[in-house]
C-alpha positions as a Python dict, from the first residue, in 0.01 Angstrom:
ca = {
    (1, 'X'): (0, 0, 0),
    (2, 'X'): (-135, -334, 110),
    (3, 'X'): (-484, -230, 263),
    (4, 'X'): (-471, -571, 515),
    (5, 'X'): (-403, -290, 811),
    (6, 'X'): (-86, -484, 869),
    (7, 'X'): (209, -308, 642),
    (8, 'X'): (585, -417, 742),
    (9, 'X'): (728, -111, 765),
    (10, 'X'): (1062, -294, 869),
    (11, 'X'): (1068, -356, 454),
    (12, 'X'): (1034, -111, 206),
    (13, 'X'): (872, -268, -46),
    (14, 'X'): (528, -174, 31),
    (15, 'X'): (653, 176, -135),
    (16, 'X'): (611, 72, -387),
    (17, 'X'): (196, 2, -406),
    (18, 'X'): (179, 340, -222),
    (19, 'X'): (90, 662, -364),
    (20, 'X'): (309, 855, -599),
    (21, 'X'): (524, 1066, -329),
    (22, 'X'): (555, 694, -173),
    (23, 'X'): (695, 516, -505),
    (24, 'X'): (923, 783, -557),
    (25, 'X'): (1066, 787, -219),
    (26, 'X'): (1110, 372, -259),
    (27, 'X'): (1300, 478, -608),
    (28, 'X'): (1523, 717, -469),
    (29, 'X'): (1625, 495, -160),
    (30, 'X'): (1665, 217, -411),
    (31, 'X'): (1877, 442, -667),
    (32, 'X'): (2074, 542, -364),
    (33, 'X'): (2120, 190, -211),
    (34, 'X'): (2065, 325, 139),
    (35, 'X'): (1884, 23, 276),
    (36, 'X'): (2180, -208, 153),
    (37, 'X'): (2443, -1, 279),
    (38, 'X'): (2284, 63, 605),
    (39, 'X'): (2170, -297, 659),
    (40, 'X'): (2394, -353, 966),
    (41, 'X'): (2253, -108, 1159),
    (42, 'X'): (1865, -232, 1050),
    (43, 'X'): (1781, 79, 907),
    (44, 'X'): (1349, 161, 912),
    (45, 'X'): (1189, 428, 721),
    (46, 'X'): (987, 627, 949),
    (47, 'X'): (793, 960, 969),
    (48, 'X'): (504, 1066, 767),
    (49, 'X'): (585, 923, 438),
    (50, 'X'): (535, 583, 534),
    (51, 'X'): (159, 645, 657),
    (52, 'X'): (43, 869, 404),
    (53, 'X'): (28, 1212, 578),
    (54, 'X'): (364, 1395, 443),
    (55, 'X'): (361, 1777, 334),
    (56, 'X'): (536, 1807, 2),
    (57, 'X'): (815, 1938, 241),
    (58, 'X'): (843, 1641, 471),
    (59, 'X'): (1196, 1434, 464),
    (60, 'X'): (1266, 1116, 459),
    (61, 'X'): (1342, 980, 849),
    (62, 'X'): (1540, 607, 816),
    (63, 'X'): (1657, 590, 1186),
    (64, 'X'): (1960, 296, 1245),
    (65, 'X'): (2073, 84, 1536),
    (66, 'X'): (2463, 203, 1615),
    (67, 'X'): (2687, 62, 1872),
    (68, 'X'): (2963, 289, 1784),
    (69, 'X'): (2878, 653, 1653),
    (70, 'X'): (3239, 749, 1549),
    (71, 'X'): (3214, 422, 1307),
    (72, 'X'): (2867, 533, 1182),
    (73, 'X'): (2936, 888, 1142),
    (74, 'X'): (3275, 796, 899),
    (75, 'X'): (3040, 521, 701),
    (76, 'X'): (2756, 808, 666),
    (77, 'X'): (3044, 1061, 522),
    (78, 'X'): (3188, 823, 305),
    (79, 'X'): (2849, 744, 151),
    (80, 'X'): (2640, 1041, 166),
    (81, 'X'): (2908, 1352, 163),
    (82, 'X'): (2885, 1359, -162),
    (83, 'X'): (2490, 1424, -156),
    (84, 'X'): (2341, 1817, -193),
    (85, 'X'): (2365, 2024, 148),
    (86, 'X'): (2528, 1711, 370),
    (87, 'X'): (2539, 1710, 715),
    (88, 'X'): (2644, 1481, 991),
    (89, 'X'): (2642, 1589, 1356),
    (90, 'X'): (2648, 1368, 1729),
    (91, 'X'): (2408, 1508, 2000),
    (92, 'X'): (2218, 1374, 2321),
    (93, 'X'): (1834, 1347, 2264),
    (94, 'X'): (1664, 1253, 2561),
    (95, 'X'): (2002, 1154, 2739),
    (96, 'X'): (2079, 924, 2438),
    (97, 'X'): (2374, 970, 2238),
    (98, 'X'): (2260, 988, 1866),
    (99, 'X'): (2371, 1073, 1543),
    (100, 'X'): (2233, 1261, 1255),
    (101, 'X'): (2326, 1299, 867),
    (102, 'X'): (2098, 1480, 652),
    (103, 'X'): (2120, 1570, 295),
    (104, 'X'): (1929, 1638, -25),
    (105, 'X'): (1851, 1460, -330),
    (106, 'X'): (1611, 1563, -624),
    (107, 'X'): (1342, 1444, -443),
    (108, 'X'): (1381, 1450, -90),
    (109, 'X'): (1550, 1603, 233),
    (110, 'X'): (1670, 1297, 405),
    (111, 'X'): (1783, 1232, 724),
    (112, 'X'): (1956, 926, 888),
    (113, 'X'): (1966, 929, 1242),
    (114, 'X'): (2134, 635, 1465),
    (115, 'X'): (2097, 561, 1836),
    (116, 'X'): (2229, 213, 2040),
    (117, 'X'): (1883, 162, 2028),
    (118, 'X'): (1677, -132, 1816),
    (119, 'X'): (1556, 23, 1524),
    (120, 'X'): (1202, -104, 1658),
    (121, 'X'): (1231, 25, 1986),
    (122, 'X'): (1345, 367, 1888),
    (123, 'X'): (1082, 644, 1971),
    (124, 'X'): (1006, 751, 1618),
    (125, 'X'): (892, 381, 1487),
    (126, 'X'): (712, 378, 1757),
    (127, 'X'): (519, 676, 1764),
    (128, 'X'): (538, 612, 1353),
    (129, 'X'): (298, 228, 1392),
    (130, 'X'): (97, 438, 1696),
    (131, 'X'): (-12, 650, 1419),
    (132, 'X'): (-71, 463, 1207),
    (133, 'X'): (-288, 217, 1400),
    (134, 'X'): (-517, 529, 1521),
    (135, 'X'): (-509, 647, 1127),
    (136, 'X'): (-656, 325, 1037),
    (137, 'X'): (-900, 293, 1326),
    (138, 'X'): (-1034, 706, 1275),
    (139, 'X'): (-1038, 671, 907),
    (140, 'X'): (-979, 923, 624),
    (141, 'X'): (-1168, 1212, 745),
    (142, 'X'): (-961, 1198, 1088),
    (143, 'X'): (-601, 1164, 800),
    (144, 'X'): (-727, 1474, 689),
    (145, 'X'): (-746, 1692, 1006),
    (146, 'X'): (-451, 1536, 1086),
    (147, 'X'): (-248, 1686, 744),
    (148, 'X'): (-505, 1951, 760),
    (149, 'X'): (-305, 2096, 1075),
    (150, 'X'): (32, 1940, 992),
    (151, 'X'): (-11, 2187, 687),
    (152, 'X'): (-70, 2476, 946),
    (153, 'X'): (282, 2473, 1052),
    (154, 'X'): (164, 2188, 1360),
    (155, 'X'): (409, 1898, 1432),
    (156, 'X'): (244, 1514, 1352),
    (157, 'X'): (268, 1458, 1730),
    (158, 'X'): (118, 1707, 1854),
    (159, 'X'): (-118, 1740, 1553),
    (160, 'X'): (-238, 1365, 1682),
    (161, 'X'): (-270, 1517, 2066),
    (162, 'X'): (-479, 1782, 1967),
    (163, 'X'): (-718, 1562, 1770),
    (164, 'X'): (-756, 1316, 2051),
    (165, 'X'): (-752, 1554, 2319),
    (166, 'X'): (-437, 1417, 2506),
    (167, 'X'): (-258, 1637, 2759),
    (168, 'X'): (59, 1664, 2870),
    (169, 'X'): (394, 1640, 2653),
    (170, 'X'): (194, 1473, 2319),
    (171, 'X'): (547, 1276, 2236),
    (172, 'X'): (502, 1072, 2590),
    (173, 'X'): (176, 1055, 2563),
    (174, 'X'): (113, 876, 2157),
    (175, 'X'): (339, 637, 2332),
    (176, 'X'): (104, 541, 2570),
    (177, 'X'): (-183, 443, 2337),
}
């Protein structure tokens, strides 16, 4: 990854200077064309992947801007239905209509979840450059407590909290750092 503490996470291709697990997550997007046939809905890869403190377990999280979610839901079918263990389901999260498709590849669990939200105003970019801000302020030996207790069954979020002694509801409260 480009170590000038400024990576543009809105394009993938700083995957590919990234460590192994993040090369092969920019070659099975690639292979899989998600980026190009999600690029109306400005699709961003977020999570742990992207900031270097996945489990071997953790998925792949590209969250999408979507005006209409029966549209999105028959365009996520029609490309991904095909794909290992596919799923595609419409919920309310925090009183906002969203949609989520997950599946399987060789590699990877992925997910694709779409709100009428800007991709960069969505929660999970944001908590996702949060994150990643306080991972390059702390330095490694705070990245390590942090996957350290993400490998002790603890969320990222609240893995974060803990470390920086917030209180309160640690999703709410990353976002006000």
């Amino acid at each position: 990854m480009p170590q000038n503490n400024i990576t543009n996470f809105k394009n993938i291709e700083y995957l590919k200077y990234g460590n192994e697990r993040q090369k092969l997550a920019y070659s099975e997007i690639i292979h899989l064309y998600i980026f190009e046939n999600l690029k109306k809905f400005n699709p961003i890869l977020t999570g742990t992947i992207p900031i270097g403190i996945d489990l071997p377990e953790s998925d792949l999280d590209i969250i999408c801007e979507c005006k209409n979610h029966s549209k999105f839901s028959e365009l996520l079918i029609t490309l991904f239905s095909n794909q290992k263990g596919f799923k595609i389901l419409s919920t309310v999260q925090d009183g906002i209509e969203s949609t989520i498709a997950t599946f399987k590849t060789v590699h990877f669990l992925f997910e694709v979840f779409g709100q009428n939200i800007k991709t960069d105003k969505q929660n999970a970019y944001r908590h996702m450059l949060i994150e990643n801000r306080i991972l390059q302020e702390k330095g490694v030996e705070f990245k390590q407590e942090i996957i350290k207790l993400k490998s002790s069954g603890i969320k990222t979020e609240p893995a974060f909290a803990k470390l920086l002694g917030l209180s309160g509801n640690p999703y709410v409260e990353l976002l006000k750092l």
